[in-house]
């Protein structure tokens, strides 16, 4: 029997496979899947099973899940097309008779008004309707959503957003991945719902302060009406539809939709979650090393 990780060719799924290996799961019991499986050659060399899947291709899912005991469904990245894709994964997991399917949902899925949440909420309903034993990993925002923009913040001396004084409980992808691995390896997870977020929530103003502290360069937060923020993103080359989604997500942060203060993430991983200052400092160090 195997543990199948979807999205293992992506950033979160890769870290989940790493976390399972770190927990001494035998490599041959782990099945790493994705479309672009060339990215998984290092795992193959370590004995992990590699199987190509496409969420739009039920036959590939059927083949990949044949001996699955547990499946981690990492939510897809093609926003707007994800529900039918996730439904295919759930149907294949049901056909395979898996003992548990874990799904990476969104924080506060019961109450959030964020546009991005719709496909997650519909997937949660489909999981409930499927009759499968399932566990929800309602992940908050990644710290990397911010740290990956560090060079941009420094270039313009500004963090732009529409989140006002709203706070976001972000944590690193590695934190969320370790939590997913812990849940996959624990007994009695069916029916559980985890709301996962960083230990200390921050405002985008505090993000800017943290960038200033880590780099010595003055960066400030500029709050914009959502439409202006979307236009600024479009001007910077972000596709229009995604720019609207990002601006809408900031309005969600302003409302508290990405605030999670229950400590469940830290409890699952058995350590404090990665802090904003640690993440920004690591990104600043990586940027100076790359520029050296
Ligand atoms: N919490 C947050 O802040 C946040 C931010 C961004 C995204 N997310 C969500 O969390 C997920 C994981 O995040 P990430 O950073 O790991 O994203 P990522 O690096 O973009 O990885 C996405 C993964 O989904 C796979 N995928 C996409 N469409 C697929 C399809 N049709 N069939 C099979 N696999 C497919 C990709 O496979 P290939 O690369 O092989 O095509 C890849 O492995 C995202 O997909 C998204 O749903 C959360």
mmCIF file of C-alpha atoms and ligand atoms in Angstrom:
data_model
loop_
_atom_site.group_PDB
_atom_site.id
_atom_site.type_symbol
_atom_site.label_atom_id
_atom_site.label_comp_id
_atom_site.label_asym_id
_atom_site.label_seq_id
_atom_site.Cartn_x
_atom_site.Cartn_y
_atom_site.Cartn_z
ATOM 1 C CA UNK A 1 0.000 0.000 0.000
ATOM 2 C CA UNK A 2 1.255 3.431 -0.920
ATOM 3 C CA UNK A 3 0.905 7.109 -0.068
ATOM 4 C CA UNK A 4 0.255 9.037 -3.269
ATOM 5 C CA UNK A 5 1.154 12.730 -3.406
ATOM 6 C CA UNK A 6 -0.335 14.741 -6.264
ATOM 7 C CA UNK A 7 1.333 17.989 -7.311
ATOM 8 C CA UNK A 8 4.718 16.501 -6.344
ATOM 9 C CA UNK A 9 6.194 18.251 -9.382
ATOM 10 C CA UNK A 10 5.189 21.534 -7.749
ATOM 11 C CA UNK A 11 6.653 23.354 -4.793
ATOM 12 C CA UNK A 12 4.357 22.200 -1.979
ATOM 13 C CA UNK A 13 4.027 18.594 -3.134
ATOM 14 C CA UNK A 14 7.813 18.251 -3.484
ATOM 15 C CA UNK A 15 8.213 19.387 0.123
ATOM 16 C CA UNK A 16 5.578 16.861 1.256
ATOM 17 C CA UNK A 17 7.523 14.024 -0.391
ATOM 18 C CA UNK A 18 10.700 15.331 1.297
ATOM 19 C CA UNK A 19 8.884 15.435 4.628
ATOM 20 C CA UNK A 20 7.619 11.851 4.237
ATOM 21 C CA UNK A 21 11.178 10.677 3.463
ATOM 22 C CA UNK A 22 12.441 12.644 6.492
ATOM 23 C CA UNK A 23 9.893 10.743 8.597
ATOM 24 C CA UNK A 24 11.503 7.502 7.384
ATOM 25 C CA UNK A 25 8.640 6.365 5.206
ATOM 26 C CA UNK A 26 10.221 3.765 2.895
ATOM 27 C CA UNK A 27 10.774 5.441 -0.482
ATOM 28 C CA UNK A 28 9.013 2.662 -2.388
ATOM 29 C CA UNK A 29 5.829 3.314 -0.395
ATOM 30 C CA UNK A 30 5.689 6.905 -1.652
ATOM 31 C CA UNK A 31 4.213 7.665 -5.065
ATOM 32 C CA UNK A 32 5.138 11.112 -6.379
ATOM 33 C CA UNK A 33 2.882 12.296 -9.193
ATOM 34 C CA UNK A 34 2.397 15.239 -11.504
ATOM 35 C CA UNK A 35 2.350 16.127 -15.162
ATOM 36 C CA UNK A 36 5.965 17.110 -15.649
ATOM 37 C CA UNK A 37 7.500 14.044 -14.005
ATOM 38 C CA UNK A 38 10.955 14.857 -15.402
ATOM 39 C CA UNK A 39 11.115 17.150 -12.350
ATOM 40 C CA UNK A 40 10.978 14.072 -10.111
ATOM 41 C CA UNK A 41 14.175 12.360 -11.318
ATOM 42 C CA UNK A 42 15.951 13.004 -8.000
ATOM 43 C CA UNK A 43 13.145 11.285 -6.104
ATOM 44 C CA UNK A 44 13.207 8.351 -8.543
ATOM 45 C CA UNK A 45 16.927 7.981 -7.848
ATOM 46 C CA UNK A 46 16.070 7.709 -4.147
ATOM 47 C CA UNK A 47 13.564 4.913 -4.817
ATOM 48 C CA UNK A 48 10.346 6.920 -4.750
ATOM 49 C CA UNK A 49 7.767 5.653 -7.252
ATOM 50 C CA UNK A 50 7.024 8.169 -9.976
ATOM 51 C CA UNK A 51 3.730 8.111 -11.848
ATOM 52 C CA UNK A 52 2.503 10.670 -14.382
ATOM 53 C CA UNK A 53 -0.988 12.052 -13.790
ATOM 54 C CA UNK A 54 -3.110 14.758 -15.285
ATOM 55 C CA UNK A 55 -6.177 15.835 -13.319
ATOM 56 C CA UNK A 56 -8.014 16.025 -16.655
ATOM 57 C CA UNK A 57 -7.139 12.412 -17.543
ATOM 58 C CA UNK A 58 -9.098 9.922 -15.382
ATOM 59 C CA UNK A 59 -7.148 6.939 -16.779
ATOM 60 C CA UNK A 60 -3.873 8.394 -15.492
ATOM 61 C CA UNK A 61 -5.420 8.897 -12.046
ATOM 62 C CA UNK A 62 -6.855 5.389 -12.057
ATOM 63 C CA UNK A 63 -3.414 3.917 -12.815
ATOM 64 C CA UNK A 64 -1.613 6.085 -10.253
ATOM 65 C CA UNK A 65 -4.014 5.286 -7.402
ATOM 66 C CA UNK A 66 -4.262 1.512 -7.996
ATOM 67 C CA UNK A 67 -2.456 0.503 -4.775
ATOM 68 C CA UNK A 68 -3.038 3.703 -2.816
ATOM 69 C CA UNK A 69 -3.830 3.557 0.862
ATOM 70 C CA UNK A 70 -3.803 7.348 1.217
ATOM 71 C CA UNK A 71 -3.867 10.163 -1.344
ATOM 72 C CA UNK A 72 -2.882 13.774 -0.814
ATOM 73 C CA UNK A 73 -4.748 15.916 -3.330
ATOM 74 C CA UNK A 74 -2.743 19.101 -3.741
ATOM 75 C CA UNK A 75 -5.188 21.609 -5.172
ATOM 76 C CA UNK A 76 -4.488 22.371 -8.817
ATOM 77 C CA UNK A 77 -2.970 25.580 -10.073
ATOM 78 C CA UNK A 78 -5.238 26.294 -13.040
ATOM 79 C CA UNK A 79 -7.674 28.638 -11.326
ATOM 80 C CA UNK A 80 -11.151 28.368 -12.859
ATOM 81 C CA UNK A 81 -10.591 24.815 -14.090
ATOM 82 C CA UNK A 82 -9.901 23.178 -10.767
ATOM 83 C CA UNK A 83 -13.307 21.859 -9.716
ATOM 84 C CA UNK A 84 -13.754 19.336 -12.577
ATOM 85 C CA UNK A 85 -10.088 18.374 -12.143
ATOM 86 C CA UNK A 86 -10.531 17.763 -8.416
ATOM 87 C CA UNK A 87 -13.747 15.827 -9.078
ATOM 88 C CA UNK A 88 -11.748 13.478 -11.315
ATOM 89 C CA UNK A 89 -9.234 12.921 -8.511
ATOM 90 C CA UNK A 90 -11.978 12.240 -5.967
ATOM 91 C CA UNK A 91 -13.696 9.786 -8.344
ATOM 92 C CA UNK A 92 -10.431 7.921 -8.944
ATOM 93 C CA UNK A 93 -9.704 7.775 -5.204
ATOM 94 C CA UNK A 94 -13.173 6.362 -4.637
ATOM 95 C CA UNK A 95 -12.701 3.771 -7.367
ATOM 96 C CA UNK A 96 -9.400 2.741 -5.777
ATOM 97 C CA UNK A 97 -11.058 2.450 -2.362
ATOM 98 C CA UNK A 98 -8.476 4.579 -0.567
ATOM 99 C CA UNK A 99 -8.536 4.634 3.225
ATOM 100 C CA UNK A 100 -8.000 8.410 3.335
ATOM 101 C CA UNK A 101 -7.870 11.370 0.979
ATOM 102 C CA UNK A 102 -6.338 14.604 2.280
ATOM 103 C CA UNK A 103 -7.073 17.862 0.465
ATOM 104 C CA UNK A 104 -5.197 21.166 0.597
ATOM 105 C CA UNK A 105 -8.068 23.625 0.944
ATOM 106 C CA UNK A 106 -8.086 27.305 1.942
ATOM 107 C CA UNK A 107 -8.113 28.854 5.413
ATOM 108 C CA UNK A 108 -11.521 29.545 6.916
ATOM 109 C CA UNK A 109 -13.295 27.825 4.035
ATOM 110 C CA UNK A 110 -16.591 27.890 5.976
ATOM 111 C CA UNK A 111 -16.690 31.672 6.145
ATOM 112 C CA UNK A 112 -14.218 33.182 3.699
ATOM 113 C CA UNK A 113 -15.524 35.456 0.972
ATOM 114 C CA UNK A 114 -12.391 35.347 -1.164
ATOM 115 C CA UNK A 115 -12.971 34.638 -4.850
ATOM 116 C CA UNK A 116 -10.126 32.110 -4.784
ATOM 117 C CA UNK A 117 -12.027 30.075 -2.211
ATOM 118 C CA UNK A 118 -14.953 29.055 -4.416
ATOM 119 C CA UNK A 119 -13.273 26.066 -6.019
ATOM 120 C CA UNK A 120 -11.959 24.902 -2.639
ATOM 121 C CA UNK A 121 -15.417 25.158 -1.060
ATOM 122 C CA UNK A 122 -16.963 23.206 -3.947
ATOM 123 C CA UNK A 123 -14.234 20.563 -3.648
ATOM 124 C CA UNK A 124 -14.940 20.225 0.077
ATOM 125 C CA UNK A 125 -18.638 19.653 -0.721
ATOM 126 C CA UNK A 126 -17.665 17.016 -3.298
ATOM 127 C CA UNK A 127 -15.476 15.262 -0.732
ATOM 128 C CA UNK A 128 -18.338 15.202 1.778
ATOM 129 C CA UNK A 129 -20.725 13.885 -0.890
ATOM 130 C CA UNK A 130 -18.259 11.219 -2.058
ATOM 131 C CA UNK A 131 -18.530 9.080 1.061
ATOM 132 C CA UNK A 132 -14.733 8.794 1.113
ATOM 133 C CA UNK A 133 -12.853 9.164 4.397
ATOM 134 C CA UNK A 134 -11.272 12.614 4.025
ATOM 135 C CA UNK A 135 -9.280 15.176 5.977
ATOM 136 C CA UNK A 136 -9.101 18.872 5.177
ATOM 137 C CA UNK A 137 -5.840 20.801 5.371
ATOM 138 C CA UNK A 138 -7.160 24.342 5.148
ATOM 139 C CA UNK A 139 -3.897 26.070 4.345
ATOM 140 C CA UNK A 140 -3.350 29.767 4.937
ATOM 141 C CA UNK A 141 -1.204 32.026 2.776
ATOM 142 C CA UNK A 142 2.378 31.103 1.950
ATOM 143 C CA UNK A 143 5.088 33.436 3.267
ATOM 144 C CA UNK A 144 6.675 32.876 -0.141
ATOM 145 C CA UNK A 145 3.813 34.831 -1.745
ATOM 146 C CA UNK A 146 5.627 37.820 -0.226
ATOM 147 C CA UNK A 147 9.276 36.787 -0.050
ATOM 148 C CA UNK A 148 9.301 35.900 -3.759
ATOM 149 C CA UNK A 149 8.557 39.575 -4.424
ATOM 150 C CA UNK A 150 11.480 40.866 -2.376
ATOM 151 C CA UNK A 151 13.519 42.153 -5.338
ATOM 152 C CA UNK A 152 10.433 43.988 -6.575
ATOM 153 C CA UNK A 153 9.770 45.565 -3.141
ATOM 154 C CA UNK A 154 13.380 46.761 -2.990
ATOM 155 C CA UNK A 155 13.400 48.085 -6.542
ATOM 156 C CA UNK A 156 10.359 50.297 -5.926
ATOM 157 C CA UNK A 157 10.784 50.910 -2.177
ATOM 158 C CA UNK A 158 7.174 49.956 -1.705
ATOM 159 C CA UNK A 159 4.867 47.063 -0.899
ATOM 160 C CA UNK A 160 1.570 47.661 -2.672
ATOM 161 C CA UNK A 161 -1.676 46.082 -1.560
ATOM 162 C CA UNK A 162 -5.310 46.522 -0.590
ATOM 163 C CA UNK A 163 -5.278 44.719 2.739
ATOM 164 C CA UNK A 164 -5.436 47.828 4.942
ATOM 165 C CA UNK A 165 -4.614 46.900 8.515
ATOM 166 C CA UNK A 166 -5.807 43.333 8.011
ATOM 167 C CA UNK A 167 -3.554 40.609 9.317
ATOM 168 C CA UNK A 168 -2.509 37.452 7.510
ATOM 169 C CA UNK A 169 -1.361 34.267 9.261
ATOM 170 C CA UNK A 170 1.180 33.217 6.660
ATOM 171 C CA UNK A 171 3.567 30.301 7.074
ATOM 172 C CA UNK A 172 6.161 28.747 4.827
ATOM 173 C CA UNK A 173 5.378 26.086 2.245
ATOM 174 C CA UNK A 174 7.696 23.809 4.210
ATOM 175 C CA UNK A 175 5.556 24.323 7.334
ATOM 176 C CA UNK A 176 2.366 23.393 5.485
ATOM 177 C CA UNK A 177 4.121 20.450 3.812
ATOM 178 C CA UNK A 178 5.364 19.040 7.106
ATOM 179 C CA UNK A 179 1.844 19.343 8.485
ATOM 180 C CA UNK A 180 0.462 17.444 5.491
ATOM 181 C CA UNK A 181 3.024 14.685 6.016
ATOM 182 C CA UNK A 182 2.185 14.502 9.728
ATOM 183 C CA UNK A 183 -1.513 14.101 8.932
ATOM 184 C CA UNK A 184 -0.814 11.467 6.259
ATOM 185 C CA UNK A 185 1.215 9.476 8.778
ATOM 186 C CA UNK A 186 -1.179 9.788 11.716
ATOM 187 C CA UNK A 187 -4.025 7.398 12.528
ATOM 188 C CA UNK A 188 -7.682 8.380 12.770
ATOM 189 C CA UNK A 189 -7.620 11.444 10.536
ATOM 190 C CA UNK A 190 -10.903 10.852 8.694
ATOM 191 C CA UNK A 191 -13.354 13.683 9.314
ATOM 192 C CA UNK A 192 -10.769 16.086 10.716
ATOM 193 C CA UNK A 193 -10.578 19.694 9.570
ATOM 194 C CA UNK A 194 -7.361 21.587 10.213
ATOM 195 C CA UNK A 195 -7.266 25.382 9.976
ATOM 196 C CA UNK A 196 -3.586 26.043 9.354
ATOM 197 C CA UNK A 197 -1.739 29.337 9.645
ATOM 198 C CA UNK A 198 1.434 30.891 10.999
ATOM 199 C CA UNK A 199 1.792 31.497 14.735
ATOM 200 C CA UNK A 200 2.030 35.283 14.407
ATOM 201 C CA UNK A 201 -0.166 37.141 11.959
ATOM 202 C CA UNK A 202 1.127 40.357 10.388
ATOM 203 C CA UNK A 203 -0.115 43.346 8.422
ATOM 204 C CA UNK A 204 1.371 44.323 5.074
ATOM 205 C CA UNK A 205 2.755 47.386 6.889
ATOM 206 C CA UNK A 206 4.661 45.003 9.158
ATOM 207 C CA UNK A 207 5.821 43.099 6.075
ATOM 208 C CA UNK A 208 7.323 46.329 4.718
ATOM 209 C CA UNK A 209 8.969 47.033 8.108
ATOM 210 C CA UNK A 210 10.409 43.542 8.098
ATOM 211 C CA UNK A 211 11.904 44.070 4.625
ATOM 212 C CA UNK A 212 13.459 47.347 5.820
ATOM 213 C CA UNK A 213 14.898 45.639 8.894
ATOM 214 C CA UNK A 214 16.366 42.723 6.907
ATOM 215 C CA UNK A 215 17.882 44.778 4.091
ATOM 216 C CA UNK A 216 18.561 48.229 5.548
ATOM 217 C CA UNK A 217 16.624 49.702 2.616
ATOM 218 C CA UNK A 218 13.553 51.786 3.377
ATOM 219 C CA UNK A 219 10.431 50.038 2.106
ATOM 220 C CA UNK A 220 6.951 51.231 3.039
ATOM 221 C CA UNK A 221 3.447 49.880 2.587
ATOM 222 C CA UNK A 222 1.093 51.738 0.302
ATOM 223 C CA UNK A 223 -2.544 50.781 0.620
ATOM 224 C CA UNK A 224 -4.566 51.211 -2.570
ATOM 225 C CA UNK A 225 -8.225 50.790 -3.521
ATOM 226 C CA UNK A 226 -8.540 47.244 -4.920
ATOM 227 C CA UNK A 227 -9.167 48.439 -8.470
ATOM 228 C CA UNK A 228 -6.024 50.612 -8.398
ATOM 229 C CA UNK A 229 -3.982 47.749 -6.972
ATOM 230 C CA UNK A 230 -5.231 45.419 -9.718
ATOM 231 C CA UNK A 231 -4.291 48.046 -12.331
ATOM 232 C CA UNK A 232 -0.805 48.389 -10.797
ATOM 233 C CA UNK A 233 -0.356 44.614 -10.990
ATOM 234 C CA UNK A 234 -1.539 44.577 -14.605
ATOM 235 C CA UNK A 235 0.914 47.407 -15.347
ATOM 236 C CA UNK A 236 3.664 45.232 -13.852
ATOM 237 C CA UNK A 237 2.784 42.411 -16.226
ATOM 238 C CA UNK A 238 0.393 40.297 -14.114
ATOM 239 C CA UNK A 239 -2.411 38.823 -16.286
ATOM 240 C CA UNK A 240 -5.638 40.790 -15.731
ATOM 241 C CA UNK A 241 -7.694 37.927 -14.311
ATOM 242 C CA UNK A 242 -4.994 36.979 -11.828
ATOM 243 C CA UNK A 243 -4.466 40.629 -10.869
ATOM 244 C CA UNK A 244 -8.163 40.863 -9.943
ATOM 245 C CA UNK A 245 -7.870 37.673 -7.897
ATOM 246 C CA UNK A 246 -4.842 39.023 -6.005
ATOM 247 C CA UNK A 247 -6.591 42.331 -5.288
ATOM 248 C CA UNK A 248 -9.684 40.435 -4.137
ATOM 249 C CA UNK A 249 -7.495 38.269 -1.885
ATOM 250 C CA UNK A 250 -6.143 41.422 -0.231
ATOM 251 C CA UNK A 251 -9.699 42.518 0.488
ATOM 252 C CA UNK A 252 -10.085 39.098 2.090
ATOM 253 C CA UNK A 253 -7.045 39.768 4.267
ATOM 254 C CA UNK A 254 -8.599 43.114 5.273
ATOM 255 C CA UNK A 255 -11.712 41.192 6.424
ATOM 256 C CA UNK A 256 -9.659 38.618 8.326
ATOM 257 C CA UNK A 257 -10.298 35.776 5.882
ATOM 258 C CA UNK A 258 -6.671 34.601 6.114
ATOM 259 C CA UNK A 259 -6.355 35.012 9.870
ATOM 260 C CA UNK A 260 -5.908 31.714 11.711
ATOM 261 C CA UNK A 261 -5.048 31.886 15.397
ATOM 262 C CA UNK A 262 -5.551 28.357 16.689
ATOM 263 C CA UNK A 263 -1.935 27.126 16.794
ATOM 264 C CA UNK A 264 -2.866 23.929 14.915
ATOM 265 C CA UNK A 265 -0.061 24.240 12.364
ATOM 266 C CA UNK A 266 2.639 24.546 15.034
ATOM 267 C CA UNK A 267 1.063 21.655 16.944
ATOM 268 C CA UNK A 268 1.114 19.389 13.878
ATOM 269 C CA UNK A 269 4.749 20.147 13.041
ATOM 270 C CA UNK A 270 5.913 20.151 16.655
ATOM 271 C CA UNK A 271 7.752 23.483 16.444
ATOM 272 C CA UNK A 272 6.981 27.173 15.983
ATOM 273 C CA UNK A 273 5.995 28.061 12.432
ATOM 274 C CA UNK A 274 8.457 30.016 10.288
ATOM 275 C CA UNK A 275 8.230 33.679 11.267
ATOM 276 C CA UNK A 276 7.940 36.630 8.917
ATOM 277 C CA UNK A 277 11.341 37.985 9.975
ATOM 278 C CA UNK A 278 13.057 34.603 9.464
ATOM 279 C CA UNK A 279 11.531 34.196 6.014
ATOM 280 C CA UNK A 280 12.335 37.751 4.909
ATOM 281 C CA UNK A 281 15.900 37.493 6.241
ATOM 282 C CA UNK A 282 16.444 34.200 4.382
ATOM 283 C CA UNK A 283 15.094 35.733 1.172
ATOM 284 C CA UNK A 284 17.294 38.822 1.638
ATOM 285 C CA UNK A 285 20.359 36.628 2.198
ATOM 286 C CA UNK A 286 19.538 34.577 -0.922
ATOM 287 C CA UNK A 287 19.074 37.753 -2.954
ATOM 288 C CA UNK A 288 22.414 39.228 -1.859
ATOM 289 C CA UNK A 289 24.147 35.904 -2.561
ATOM 290 C CA UNK A 290 22.605 35.825 -6.055
ATOM 291 C CA UNK A 291 23.672 39.428 -6.689
ATOM 292 C CA UNK A 292 27.211 38.935 -5.314
HETATM 293 N N1 LIG B 1 -1.710 29.019 0.162
HETATM 294 C C1 LIG B 1 -1.189 29.800 -0.760
HETATM 295 O O1 LIG B 1 -0.656 30.884 -0.494
HETATM 296 C C2 LIG B 1 -1.191 29.337 -2.166
HETATM 297 C C3 LIG B 1 -0.540 30.087 -3.135
HETATM 298 C C4 LIG B 1 -0.530 29.600 -4.439
HETATM 299 C C5 LIG B 1 -1.177 28.407 -4.744
HETATM 300 N N2 LIG B 1 -1.800 27.710 -3.762
HETATM 301 C C6 LIG B 1 -2.496 26.431 -4.020
HETATM 302 O O2 LIG B 1 -1.669 25.400 -3.487
HETATM 303 C C7 LIG B 1 -1.272 24.498 -4.542
HETATM 304 C C8 LIG B 1 0.155 24.043 -4.315
HETATM 305 O O3 LIG B 1 0.987 25.180 -4.270
HETATM 306 P P1 LIG B 1 2.406 25.165 -4.989
HETATM 307 O O4 LIG B 1 3.105 26.373 -4.551
HETATM 308 O O5 LIG B 1 3.030 23.842 -4.840
HETATM 309 O O6 LIG B 1 1.969 25.355 -6.537
HETATM 310 P P2 LIG B 1 2.830 24.937 -7.815
HETATM 311 O O7 LIG B 1 4.281 24.953 -7.506
HETATM 312 O O8 LIG B 1 2.324 25.790 -8.925
HETATM 313 O O9 LIG B 1 2.411 23.425 -8.078
HETATM 314 C C9 LIG B 1 1.174 23.108 -8.643
HETATM 315 C C10 LIG B 1 1.152 21.603 -8.842
HETATM 316 O O10 LIG B 1 -0.122 21.264 -9.370
HETATM 317 C C11 LIG B 1 0.099 20.377 -10.454
HETATM 318 N N3 LIG B 1 -0.977 20.474 -11.402
HETATM 319 C C12 LIG B 1 -1.567 21.596 -11.871
HETATM 320 N N4 LIG B 1 -2.494 21.266 -12.776
HETATM 321 C C13 LIG B 1 -2.468 19.913 -12.879
HETATM 322 C C14 LIG B 1 -3.179 18.988 -13.677
HETATM 323 N N5 LIG B 1 -4.098 19.357 -14.556
HETATM 324 N N6 LIG B 1 -2.897 17.682 -13.514
HETATM 325 C C15 LIG B 1 -1.960 17.261 -12.637
HETATM 326 N N7 LIG B 1 -1.245 18.098 -11.869
HETATM 327 C C16 LIG B 1 -1.498 19.403 -12.009
HETATM 328 C C17 LIG B 1 1.386 20.849 -11.078
HETATM 329 O O11 LIG B 1 1.912 19.815 -11.892
HETATM 330 P P3 LIG B 1 2.932 20.087 -13.114
HETATM 331 O O12 LIG B 1 3.885 21.180 -12.661
HETATM 332 O O13 LIG B 1 3.635 18.777 -13.291
HETATM 333 O O14 LIG B 1 2.123 20.511 -14.271
HETATM 334 C C18 LIG B 1 2.206 21.112 -9.840
HETATM 335 O O15 LIG B 1 2.753 19.930 -9.347
HETATM 336 C C19 LIG B 1 -1.483 25.302 -5.828
HETATM 337 O O16 LIG B 1 -1.686 24.434 -6.929
HETATM 338 C C20 LIG B 1 -2.709 26.122 -5.480
HETATM 339 O O17 LIG B 1 -3.900 25.365 -5.579
HETATM 340 C C21 LIG B 1 -1.808 28.134 -2.488
#
